[in-house]
CSV table of C-alpha atoms in Angstrom, one decimal:
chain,number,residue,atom,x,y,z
A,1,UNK,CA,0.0,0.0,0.0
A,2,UNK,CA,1.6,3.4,-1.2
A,3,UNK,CA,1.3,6.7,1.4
A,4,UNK,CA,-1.3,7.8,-1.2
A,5,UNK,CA,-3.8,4.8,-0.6
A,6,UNK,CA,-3.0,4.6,3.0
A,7,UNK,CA,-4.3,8.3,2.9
A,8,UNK,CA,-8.0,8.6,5.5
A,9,UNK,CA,-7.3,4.6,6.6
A,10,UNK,CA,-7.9,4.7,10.1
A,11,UNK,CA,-5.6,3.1,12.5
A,12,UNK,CA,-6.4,2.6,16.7
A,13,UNK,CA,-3.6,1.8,18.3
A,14,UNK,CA,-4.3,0.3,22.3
A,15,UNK,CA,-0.9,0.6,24.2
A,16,UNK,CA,-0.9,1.8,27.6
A,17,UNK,CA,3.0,2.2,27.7
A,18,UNK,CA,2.6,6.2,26.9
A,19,UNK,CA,6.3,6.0,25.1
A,20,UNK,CA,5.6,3.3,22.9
A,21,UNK,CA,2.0,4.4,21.6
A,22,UNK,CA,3.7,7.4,20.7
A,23,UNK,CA,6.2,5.9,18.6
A,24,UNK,CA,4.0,3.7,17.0
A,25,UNK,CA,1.1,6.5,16.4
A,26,UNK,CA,4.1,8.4,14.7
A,27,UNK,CA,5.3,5.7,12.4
A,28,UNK,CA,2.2,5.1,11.3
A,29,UNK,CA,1.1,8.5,10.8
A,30,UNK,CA,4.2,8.9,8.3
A,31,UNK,CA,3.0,5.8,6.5
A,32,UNK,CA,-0.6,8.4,5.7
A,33,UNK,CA,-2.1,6.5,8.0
A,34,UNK,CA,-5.2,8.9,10.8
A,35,UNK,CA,-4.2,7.2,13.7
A,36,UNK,CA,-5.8,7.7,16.6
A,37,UNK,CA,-4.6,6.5,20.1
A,38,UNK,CA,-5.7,4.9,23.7
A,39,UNK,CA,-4.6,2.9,26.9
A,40,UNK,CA,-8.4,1.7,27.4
A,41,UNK,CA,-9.1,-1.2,26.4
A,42,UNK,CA,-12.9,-0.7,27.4
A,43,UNK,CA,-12.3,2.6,25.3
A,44,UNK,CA,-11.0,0.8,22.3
A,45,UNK,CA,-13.7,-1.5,21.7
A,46,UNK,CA,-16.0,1.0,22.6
A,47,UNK,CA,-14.1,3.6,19.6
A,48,UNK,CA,-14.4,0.5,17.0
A,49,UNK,CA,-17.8,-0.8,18.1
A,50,UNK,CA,-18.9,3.0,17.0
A,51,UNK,CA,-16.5,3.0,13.5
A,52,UNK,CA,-14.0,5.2,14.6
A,53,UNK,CA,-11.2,3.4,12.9
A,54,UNK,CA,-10.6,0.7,10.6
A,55,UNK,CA,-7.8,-1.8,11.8
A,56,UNK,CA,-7.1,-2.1,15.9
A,57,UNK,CA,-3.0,-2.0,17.0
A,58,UNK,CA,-3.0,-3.5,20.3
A,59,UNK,CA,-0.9,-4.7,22.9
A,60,UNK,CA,-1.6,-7.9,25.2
A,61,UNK,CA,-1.0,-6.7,29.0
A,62,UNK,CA,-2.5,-3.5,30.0
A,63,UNK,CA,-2.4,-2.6,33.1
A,64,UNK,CA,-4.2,-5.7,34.8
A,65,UNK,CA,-6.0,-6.8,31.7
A,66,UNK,CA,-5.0,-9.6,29.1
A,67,UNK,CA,-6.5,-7.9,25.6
A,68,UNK,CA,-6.7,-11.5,24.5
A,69,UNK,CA,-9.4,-12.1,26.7
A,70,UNK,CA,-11.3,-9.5,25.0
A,71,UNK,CA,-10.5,-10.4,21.5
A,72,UNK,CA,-13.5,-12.3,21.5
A,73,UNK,CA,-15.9,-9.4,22.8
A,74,UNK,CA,-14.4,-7.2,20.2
A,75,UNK,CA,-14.8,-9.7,17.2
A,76,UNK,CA,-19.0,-9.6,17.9
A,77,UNK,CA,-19.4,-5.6,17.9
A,78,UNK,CA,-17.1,-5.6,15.1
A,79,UNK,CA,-16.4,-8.8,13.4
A,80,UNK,CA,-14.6,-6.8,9.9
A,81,UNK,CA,-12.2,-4.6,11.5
A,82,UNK,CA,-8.5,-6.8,11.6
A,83,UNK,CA,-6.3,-7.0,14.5
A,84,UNK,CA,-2.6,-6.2,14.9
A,85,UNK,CA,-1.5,-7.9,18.2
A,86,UNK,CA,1.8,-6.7,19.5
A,87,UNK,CA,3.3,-8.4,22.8
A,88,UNK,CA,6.5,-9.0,24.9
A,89,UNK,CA,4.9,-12.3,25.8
A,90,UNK,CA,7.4,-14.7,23.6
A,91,UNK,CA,5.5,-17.7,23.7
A,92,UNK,CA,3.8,-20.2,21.0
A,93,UNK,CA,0.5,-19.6,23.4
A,94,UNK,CA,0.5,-15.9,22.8
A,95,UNK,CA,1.0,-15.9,19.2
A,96,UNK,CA,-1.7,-18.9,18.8
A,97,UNK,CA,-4.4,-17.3,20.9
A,98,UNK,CA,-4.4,-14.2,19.3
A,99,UNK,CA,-4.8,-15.2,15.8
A,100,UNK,CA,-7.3,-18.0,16.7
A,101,UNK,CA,-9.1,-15.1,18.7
A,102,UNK,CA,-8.9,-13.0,15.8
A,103,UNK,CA,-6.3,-11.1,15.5
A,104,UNK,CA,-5.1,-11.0,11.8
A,105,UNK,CA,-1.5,-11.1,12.7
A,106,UNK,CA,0.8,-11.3,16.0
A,107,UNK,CA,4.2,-9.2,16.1
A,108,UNK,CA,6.8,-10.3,19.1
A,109,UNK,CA,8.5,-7.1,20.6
A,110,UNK,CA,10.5,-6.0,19.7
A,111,UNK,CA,9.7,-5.6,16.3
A,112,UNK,CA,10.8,-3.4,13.6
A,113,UNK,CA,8.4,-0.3,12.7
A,114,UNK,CA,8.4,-1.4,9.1
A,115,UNK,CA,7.1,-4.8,9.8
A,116,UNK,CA,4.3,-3.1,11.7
A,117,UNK,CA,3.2,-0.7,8.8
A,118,UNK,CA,3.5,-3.7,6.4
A,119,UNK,CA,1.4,-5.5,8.4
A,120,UNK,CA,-1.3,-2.8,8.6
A,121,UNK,CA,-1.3,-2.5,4.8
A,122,UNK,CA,-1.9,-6.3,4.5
A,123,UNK,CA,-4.4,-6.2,7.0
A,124,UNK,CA,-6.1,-3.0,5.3
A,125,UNK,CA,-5.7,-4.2,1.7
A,126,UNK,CA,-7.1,-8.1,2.1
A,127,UNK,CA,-9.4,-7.6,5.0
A,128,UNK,CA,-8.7,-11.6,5.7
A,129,UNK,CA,-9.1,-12.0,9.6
A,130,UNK,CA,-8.6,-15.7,11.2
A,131,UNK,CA,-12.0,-15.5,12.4
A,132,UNK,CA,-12.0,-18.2,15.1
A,133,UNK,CA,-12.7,-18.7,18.3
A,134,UNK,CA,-9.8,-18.9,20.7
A,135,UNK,CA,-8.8,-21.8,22.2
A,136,UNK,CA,-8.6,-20.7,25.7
A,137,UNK,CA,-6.7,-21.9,28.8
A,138,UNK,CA,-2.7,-21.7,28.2
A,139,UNK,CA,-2.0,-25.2,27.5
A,140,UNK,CA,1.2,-24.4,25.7
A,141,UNK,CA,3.8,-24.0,28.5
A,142,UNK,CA,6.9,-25.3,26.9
A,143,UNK,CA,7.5,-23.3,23.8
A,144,UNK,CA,9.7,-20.3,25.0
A,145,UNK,CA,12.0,-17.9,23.4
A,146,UNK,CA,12.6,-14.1,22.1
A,147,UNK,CA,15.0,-14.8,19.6
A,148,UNK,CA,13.5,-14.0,16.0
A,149,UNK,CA,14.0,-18.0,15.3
A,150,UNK,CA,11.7,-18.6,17.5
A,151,UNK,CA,9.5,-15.7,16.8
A,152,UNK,CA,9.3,-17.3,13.0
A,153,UNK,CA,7.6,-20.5,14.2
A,154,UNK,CA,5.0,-18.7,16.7
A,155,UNK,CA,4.1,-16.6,13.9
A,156,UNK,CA,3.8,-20.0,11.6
A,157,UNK,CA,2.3,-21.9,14.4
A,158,UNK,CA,-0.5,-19.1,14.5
A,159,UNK,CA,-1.2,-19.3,11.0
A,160,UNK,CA,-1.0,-22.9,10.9
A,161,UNK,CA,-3.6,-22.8,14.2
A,162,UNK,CA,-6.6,-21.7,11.7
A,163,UNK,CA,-5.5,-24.5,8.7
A,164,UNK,CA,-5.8,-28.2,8.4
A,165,UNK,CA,-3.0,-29.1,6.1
A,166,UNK,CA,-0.4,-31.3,7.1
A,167,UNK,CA,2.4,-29.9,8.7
A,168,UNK,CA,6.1,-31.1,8.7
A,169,UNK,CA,8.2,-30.1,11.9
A,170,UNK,CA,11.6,-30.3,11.3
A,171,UNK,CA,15.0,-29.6,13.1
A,172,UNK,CA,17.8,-31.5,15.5
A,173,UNK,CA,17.1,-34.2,17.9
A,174,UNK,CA,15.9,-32.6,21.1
A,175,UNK,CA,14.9,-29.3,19.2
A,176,UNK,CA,11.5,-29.3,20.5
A,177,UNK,CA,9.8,-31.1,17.5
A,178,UNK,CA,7.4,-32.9,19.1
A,179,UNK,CA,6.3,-30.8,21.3
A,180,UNK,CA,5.8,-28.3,18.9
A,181,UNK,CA,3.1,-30.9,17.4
A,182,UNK,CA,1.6,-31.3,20.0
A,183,UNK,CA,1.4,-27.6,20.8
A,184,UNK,CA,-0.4,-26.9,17.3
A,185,UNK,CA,-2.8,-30.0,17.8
A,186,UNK,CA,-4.7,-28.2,21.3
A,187,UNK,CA,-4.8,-25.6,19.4
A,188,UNK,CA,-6.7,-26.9,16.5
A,189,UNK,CA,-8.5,-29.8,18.1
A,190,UNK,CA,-9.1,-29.1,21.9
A,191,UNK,CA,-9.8,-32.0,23.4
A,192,UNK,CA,-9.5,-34.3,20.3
A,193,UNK,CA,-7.1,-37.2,20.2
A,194,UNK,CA,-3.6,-37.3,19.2
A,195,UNK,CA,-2.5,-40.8,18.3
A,196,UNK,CA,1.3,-40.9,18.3
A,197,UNK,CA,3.4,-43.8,16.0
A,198,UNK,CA,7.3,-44.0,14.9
A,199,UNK,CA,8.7,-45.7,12.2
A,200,UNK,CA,8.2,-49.5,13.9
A,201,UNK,CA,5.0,-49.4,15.0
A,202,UNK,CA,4.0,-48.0,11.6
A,203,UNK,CA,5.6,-51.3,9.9
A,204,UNK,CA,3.7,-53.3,12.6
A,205,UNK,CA,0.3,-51.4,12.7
A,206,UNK,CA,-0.1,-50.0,9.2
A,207,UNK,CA,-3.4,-48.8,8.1
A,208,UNK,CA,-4.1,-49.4,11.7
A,209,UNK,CA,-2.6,-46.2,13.0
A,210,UNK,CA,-4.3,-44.2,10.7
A,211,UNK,CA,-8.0,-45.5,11.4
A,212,UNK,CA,-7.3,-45.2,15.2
A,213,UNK,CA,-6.3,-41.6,14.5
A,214,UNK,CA,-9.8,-40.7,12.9
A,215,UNK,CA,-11.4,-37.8,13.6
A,216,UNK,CA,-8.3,-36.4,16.2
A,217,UNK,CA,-4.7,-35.9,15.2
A,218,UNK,CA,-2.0,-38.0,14.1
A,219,UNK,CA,1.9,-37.6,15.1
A,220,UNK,CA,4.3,-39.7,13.1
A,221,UNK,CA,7.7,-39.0,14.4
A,222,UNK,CA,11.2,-39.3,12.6
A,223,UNK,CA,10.3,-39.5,8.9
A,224,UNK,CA,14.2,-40.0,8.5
A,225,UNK,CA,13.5,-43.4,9.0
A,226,UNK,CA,10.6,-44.2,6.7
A,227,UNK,CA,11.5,-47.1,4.1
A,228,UNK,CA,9.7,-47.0,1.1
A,229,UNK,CA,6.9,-49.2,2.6
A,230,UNK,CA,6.3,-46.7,5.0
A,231,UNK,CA,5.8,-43.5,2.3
A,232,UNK,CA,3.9,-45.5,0.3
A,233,UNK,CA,1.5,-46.3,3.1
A,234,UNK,CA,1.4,-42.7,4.2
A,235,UNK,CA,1.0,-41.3,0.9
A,236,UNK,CA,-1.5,-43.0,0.0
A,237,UNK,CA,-3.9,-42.4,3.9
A,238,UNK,CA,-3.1,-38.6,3.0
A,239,UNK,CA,-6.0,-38.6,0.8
A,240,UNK,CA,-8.5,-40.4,3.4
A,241,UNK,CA,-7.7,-38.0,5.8
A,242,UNK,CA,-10.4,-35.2,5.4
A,243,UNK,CA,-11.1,-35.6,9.0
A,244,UNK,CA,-8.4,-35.9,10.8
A,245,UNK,CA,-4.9,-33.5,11.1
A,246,UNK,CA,-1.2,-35.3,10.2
A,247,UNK,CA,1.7,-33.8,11.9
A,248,UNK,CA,5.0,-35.4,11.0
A,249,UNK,CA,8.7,-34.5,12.4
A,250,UNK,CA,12.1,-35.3,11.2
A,251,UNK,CA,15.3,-34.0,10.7
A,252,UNK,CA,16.3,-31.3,8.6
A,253,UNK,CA,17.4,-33.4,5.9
A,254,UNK,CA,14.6,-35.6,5.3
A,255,UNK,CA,14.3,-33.8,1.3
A,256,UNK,CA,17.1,-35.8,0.0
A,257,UNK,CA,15.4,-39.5,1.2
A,258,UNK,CA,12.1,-38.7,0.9
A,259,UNK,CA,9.7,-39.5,-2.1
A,260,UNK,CA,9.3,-35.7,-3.8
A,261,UNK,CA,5.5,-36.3,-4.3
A,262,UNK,CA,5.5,-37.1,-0.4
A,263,UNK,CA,7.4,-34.0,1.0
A,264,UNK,CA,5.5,-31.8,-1.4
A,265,UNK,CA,2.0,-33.5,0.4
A,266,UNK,CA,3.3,-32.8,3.5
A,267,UNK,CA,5.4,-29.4,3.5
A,268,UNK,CA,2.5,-27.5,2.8
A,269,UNK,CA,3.0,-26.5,6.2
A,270,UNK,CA,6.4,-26.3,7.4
A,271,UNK,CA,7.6,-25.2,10.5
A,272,UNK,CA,11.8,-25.5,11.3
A,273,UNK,CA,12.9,-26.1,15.2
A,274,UNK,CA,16.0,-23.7,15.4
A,275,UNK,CA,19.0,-25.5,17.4
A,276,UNK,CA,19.2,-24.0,20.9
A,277,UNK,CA,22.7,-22.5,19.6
A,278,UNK,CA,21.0,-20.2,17.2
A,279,UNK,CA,18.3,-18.6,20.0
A,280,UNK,CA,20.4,-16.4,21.6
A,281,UNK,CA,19.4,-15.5,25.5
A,282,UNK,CA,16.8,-18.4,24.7
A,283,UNK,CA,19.0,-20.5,26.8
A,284,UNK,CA,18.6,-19.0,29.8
A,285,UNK,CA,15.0,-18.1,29.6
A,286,UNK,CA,14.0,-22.0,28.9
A,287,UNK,CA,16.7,-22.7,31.7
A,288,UNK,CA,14.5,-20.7,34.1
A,289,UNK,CA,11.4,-21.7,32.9
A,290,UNK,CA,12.4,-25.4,33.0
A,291,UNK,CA,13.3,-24.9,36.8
A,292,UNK,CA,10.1,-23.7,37.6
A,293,UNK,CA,8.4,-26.3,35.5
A,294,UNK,CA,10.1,-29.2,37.8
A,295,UNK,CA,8.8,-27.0,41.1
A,296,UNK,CA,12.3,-24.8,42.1
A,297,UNK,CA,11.2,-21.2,42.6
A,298,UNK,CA,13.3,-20.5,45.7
A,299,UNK,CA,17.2,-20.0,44.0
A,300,UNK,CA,18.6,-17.4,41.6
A,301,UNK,CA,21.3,-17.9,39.0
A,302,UNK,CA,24.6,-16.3,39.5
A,303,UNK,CA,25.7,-14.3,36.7
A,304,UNK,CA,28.9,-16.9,35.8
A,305,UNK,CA,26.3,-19.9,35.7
A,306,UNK,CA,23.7,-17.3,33.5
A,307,UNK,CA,26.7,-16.4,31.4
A,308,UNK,CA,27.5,-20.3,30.8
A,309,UNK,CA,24.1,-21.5,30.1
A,310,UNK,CA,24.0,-18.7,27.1
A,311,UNK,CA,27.1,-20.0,26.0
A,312,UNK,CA,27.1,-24.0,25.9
A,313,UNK,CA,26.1,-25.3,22.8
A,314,UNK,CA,24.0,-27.6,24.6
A,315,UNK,CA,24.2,-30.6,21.7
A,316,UNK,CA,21.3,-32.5,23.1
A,317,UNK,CA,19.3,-29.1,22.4
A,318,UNK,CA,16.2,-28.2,24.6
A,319,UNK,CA,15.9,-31.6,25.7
A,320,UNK,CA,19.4,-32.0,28.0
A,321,UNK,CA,18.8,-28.4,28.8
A,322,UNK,CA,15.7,-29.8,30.4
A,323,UNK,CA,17.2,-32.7,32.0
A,324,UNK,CA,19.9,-30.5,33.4
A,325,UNK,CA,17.7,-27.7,35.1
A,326,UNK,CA,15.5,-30.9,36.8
A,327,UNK,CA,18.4,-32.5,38.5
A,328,UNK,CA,18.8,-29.0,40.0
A,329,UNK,CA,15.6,-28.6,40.7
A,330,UNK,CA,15.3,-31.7,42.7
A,331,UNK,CA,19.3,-31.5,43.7
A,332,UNK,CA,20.1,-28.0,44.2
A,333,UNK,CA,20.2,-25.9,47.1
A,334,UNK,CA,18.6,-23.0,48.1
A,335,UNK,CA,20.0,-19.7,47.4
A,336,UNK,CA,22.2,-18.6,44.4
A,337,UNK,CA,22.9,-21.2,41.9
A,338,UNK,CA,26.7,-21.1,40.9
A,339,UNK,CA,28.8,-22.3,37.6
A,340,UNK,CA,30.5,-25.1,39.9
A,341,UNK,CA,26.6,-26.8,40.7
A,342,UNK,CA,25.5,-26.2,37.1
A,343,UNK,CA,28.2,-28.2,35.5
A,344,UNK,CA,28.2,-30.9,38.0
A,345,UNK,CA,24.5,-31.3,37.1
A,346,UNK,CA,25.6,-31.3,33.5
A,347,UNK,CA,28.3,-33.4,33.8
A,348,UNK,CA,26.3,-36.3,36.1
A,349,UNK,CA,25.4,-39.6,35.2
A,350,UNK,CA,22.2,-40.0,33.7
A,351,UNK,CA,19.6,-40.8,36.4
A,352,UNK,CA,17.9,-44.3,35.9
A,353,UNK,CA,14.5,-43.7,34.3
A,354,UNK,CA,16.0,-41.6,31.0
A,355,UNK,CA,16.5,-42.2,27.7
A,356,UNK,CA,20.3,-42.0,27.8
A,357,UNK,CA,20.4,-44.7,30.9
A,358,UNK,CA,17.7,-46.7,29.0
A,359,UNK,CA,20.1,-46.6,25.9
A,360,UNK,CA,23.5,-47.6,28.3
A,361,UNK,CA,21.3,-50.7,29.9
A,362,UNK,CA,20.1,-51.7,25.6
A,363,UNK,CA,23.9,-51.9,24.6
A,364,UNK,CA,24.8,-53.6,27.6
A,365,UNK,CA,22.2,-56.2,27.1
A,366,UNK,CA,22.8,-56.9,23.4
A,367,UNK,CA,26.6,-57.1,24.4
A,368,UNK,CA,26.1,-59.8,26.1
A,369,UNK,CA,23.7,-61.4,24.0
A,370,UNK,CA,26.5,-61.3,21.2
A,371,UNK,CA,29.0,-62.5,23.2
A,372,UNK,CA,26.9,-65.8,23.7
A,373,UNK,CA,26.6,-66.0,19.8
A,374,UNK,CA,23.0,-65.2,19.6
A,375,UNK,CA,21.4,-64.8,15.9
A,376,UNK,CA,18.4,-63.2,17.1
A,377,UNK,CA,19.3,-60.3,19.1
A,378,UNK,CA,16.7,-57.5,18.0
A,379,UNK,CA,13.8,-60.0,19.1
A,380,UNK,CA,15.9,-60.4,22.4
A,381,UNK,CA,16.0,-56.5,23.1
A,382,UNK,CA,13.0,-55.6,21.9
A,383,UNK,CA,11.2,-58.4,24.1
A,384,UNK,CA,13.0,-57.6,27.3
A,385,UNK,CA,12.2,-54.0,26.3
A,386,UNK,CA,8.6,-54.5,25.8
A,387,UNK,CA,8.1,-56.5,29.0
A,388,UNK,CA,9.6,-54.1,31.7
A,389,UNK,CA,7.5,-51.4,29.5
A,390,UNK,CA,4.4,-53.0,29.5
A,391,UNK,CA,4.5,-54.6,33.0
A,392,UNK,CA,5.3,-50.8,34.4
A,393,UNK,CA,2.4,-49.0,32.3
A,394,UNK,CA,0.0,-51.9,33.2
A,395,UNK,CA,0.9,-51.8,37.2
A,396,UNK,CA,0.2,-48.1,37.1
A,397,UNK,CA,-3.2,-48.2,35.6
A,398,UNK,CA,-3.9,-50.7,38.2
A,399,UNK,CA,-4.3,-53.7,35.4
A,400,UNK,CA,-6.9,-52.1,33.4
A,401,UNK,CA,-5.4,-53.0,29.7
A,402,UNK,CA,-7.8,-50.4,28.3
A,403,UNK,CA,-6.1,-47.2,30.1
A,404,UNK,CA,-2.6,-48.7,29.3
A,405,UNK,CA,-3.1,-49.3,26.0
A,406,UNK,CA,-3.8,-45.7,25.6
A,407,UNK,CA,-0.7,-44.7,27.6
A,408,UNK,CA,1.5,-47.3,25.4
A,409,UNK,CA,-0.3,-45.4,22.5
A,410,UNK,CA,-1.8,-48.9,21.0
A,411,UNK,CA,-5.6,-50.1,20.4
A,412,UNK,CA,-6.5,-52.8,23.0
A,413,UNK,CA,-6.3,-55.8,20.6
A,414,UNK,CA,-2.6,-54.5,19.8
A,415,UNK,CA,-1.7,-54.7,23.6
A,416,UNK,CA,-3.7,-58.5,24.2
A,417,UNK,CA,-1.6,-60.3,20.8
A,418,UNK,CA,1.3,-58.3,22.7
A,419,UNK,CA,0.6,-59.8,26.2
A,420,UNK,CA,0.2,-63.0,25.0
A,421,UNK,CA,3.3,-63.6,22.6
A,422,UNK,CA,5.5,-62.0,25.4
A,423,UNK,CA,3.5,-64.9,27.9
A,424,UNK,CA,1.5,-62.3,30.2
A,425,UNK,CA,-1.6,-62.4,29.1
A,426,UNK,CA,-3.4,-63.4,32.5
A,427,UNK,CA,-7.2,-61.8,31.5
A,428,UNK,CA,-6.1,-58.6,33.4
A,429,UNK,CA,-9.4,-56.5,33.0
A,430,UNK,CA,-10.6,-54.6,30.4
């Protein structure tokens, strides 16, 4: 849009921070833009409810108010007028709520002037607005971050929110992939299923997984793995799947093995995990966040440990950042946490119950198993595996096979042929 046919579009910008709303007022009054300005949120629906402007800036916190939480309120006295939503609050929950409140897009501070007066001329010239209702409650906790990686995958998890393409999340081991799905998934299907399957249980299950996932969402992790039996078989349920939402992940360079026909099918959304070493101060924000998370609110970090967090390249990404700041949490003292606690947290061994211990105890297991000259020693893992598994999720749900198969992420008659070739099917109940 040129300063000539910005000219007499009205602008309302809702920012109670009296520096900012001048800035932005200004900047967009150079664009040609009759801007008009307020900290009242009860004034600003109140001023577009009457007409008195044609597209709403606004910030999130104001004062004790959430905006958010009024997004709805505002789309019913004036369901054509688009939304700008502007907030310090870097999280995928932010970014989805607005624009499945409404909002026509979300811009992280802090953002560049330009990018905001773009994004009024888009909003002005299409007059597209999301139009849905938000989701509500915050169920998003994990997804964290300021740095304009980050920001990029909030902004496409918003815009993906109001879609129901499939979407392809890709990125390093530990990068937050999966979580990322499942972020996207409350968001488009509160309270709908999410069936989860990797690359075995899809060679076991087949059409299975797909007909279980009906109607809810379906997760198939690490598409680095899929054999050509496996894109077939997906390739060919993408066209059954009217109903329900795929999400797949993988890594980064799942293009060069992967059929073209089948990327292209599922890359029509595409969000990319950064690695933690390109988010910046990200590292010590999830750090913190991570802390709290596992229940420690009562120690601070000294600056050398905060300085040291930013700058380890973490190679297990978000996930041993997360399994460092909960052996802290649940080993740390109270008071100021130095660099000498953090890396001995770091450097411990892995406490039993994780995936690296899990992995130490596998190769042990098959080393022995070779060294007796066994020929079958996948079946011998994987059955040793699935007992302890399957004896640990059934004792939990108290021996009702119908809650643990949903826990193990199988259909009930999975779990029983399971049960029985591993010899514990003893007619637990159903």
């Amino acid at each position: 849009m040129t300063q000539d046919s910005s000219a007499g579009r009205r602008i309302l910008v809702l920012e109670d921070d009296e520096t900012l709303r001048l800035v932005i007022s200004r900047a967009l009054t150079r664009a040609g833009f009759d801007v008009r300005a307020t900290a009242s949120p009860s004034s600003a629906i109140e001023r577009m409810a009457r007409r008195d402007a044609d597209l709403l800036v606004a910030d999130v916190l104001l004062g004790d108010e959430n905006f958010l939480d009024r997004l709805e309120e505002l789309q019913h006295v004036r369901p054509d007028a688009p939304v700008l939503v502007i907030s310090a609050q870097t999280t995928a929950a932010t970014a989805i709520q607005a624009v499945r409140g409404g909002a026509y897009e979300y811009l992280p501070k802090p953002f560049d002037l330009d990018d905001l007066v773009d994004a009024a001329c888009r909003a002005l010239d299409t007059g597209e607005r999301a139009g849905q209702q938000r989701s509500g409650a915050n169920p998003f906790p994990d997804l964290v971050g300021r740095s304009p990686a980050m920001q990029t995958a909030f902004r496409l998890l918003a815009r993906l929110s109001t879609a129901s393409a499939p979407v392809l999340f890709t990125g390093p081991d530990g990068s937050g992939r999966a979580s990322a799905a499942r972020t996207l998934h409350r968001a488009c299907k509160p309270g709908a299923p999410l069936i989860e399957a990797g690359p075995d249980r899809l060679r076991r299950e087949g059409v299975q997984v797909f007909a279980e996932a009906r109607g809810g969402g379906l997760l198939l992790r690490r598409a680095e793995r899929w054999d050509d039996g496996i894109q077939d078989l997906v390739l060919e349920q993408l066209g059954q799947m009217s109903d329900t939402r795929l999400y797949v992940t993988a890594l980064a360079d799942v293009r060069t093995i992967m059929a073209p026909a089948l990327f292209e099918r599922l890359a029509v959304g595409h969000v990319d995990m950064p690695p933690l070493r390109s988010r910046g101060d990200d590292r010590l924000r999830l750090f913190e966040h991570f802390l709290k998370k596992h229940g420690r609110t009562d120690f601070a970090i000294a600056r050398d440990a905060a300085e040291f967090i930013n700058a380890y390249p973490w190679p297990g990404e978000v996930a041993e950042l997360e399994r460092t700041a909960a052996r802290l949490a649940v080993q740390g003292d109270r008071g100021t946490m130095g660099l000498a606690a953090l890396q001995e947290a770091l450097t411990a061994p892995v406490a039993p119950g994780t995936g690296a211990a899990l992995e130490d105890a596998v190769r042990a297991f098959a080393a022995a198993r070779l060294s007796e000259h066994s020929h079958d020693v996948a079946n011998d893992v994987a059955a040793i595996v699935d007992k302890a598994m399957i004896e640990t999720v059934l004792a939990h749900c108290g021996g009702v096979r119908r809650d643990a198969a949903r826990y193990l992420g199988l259909n009930r008659n999975t779990l029983a042929r399971r049960l029985t070739a591993l010899g514990m099917d003893s007619g637990g109940e159903e």
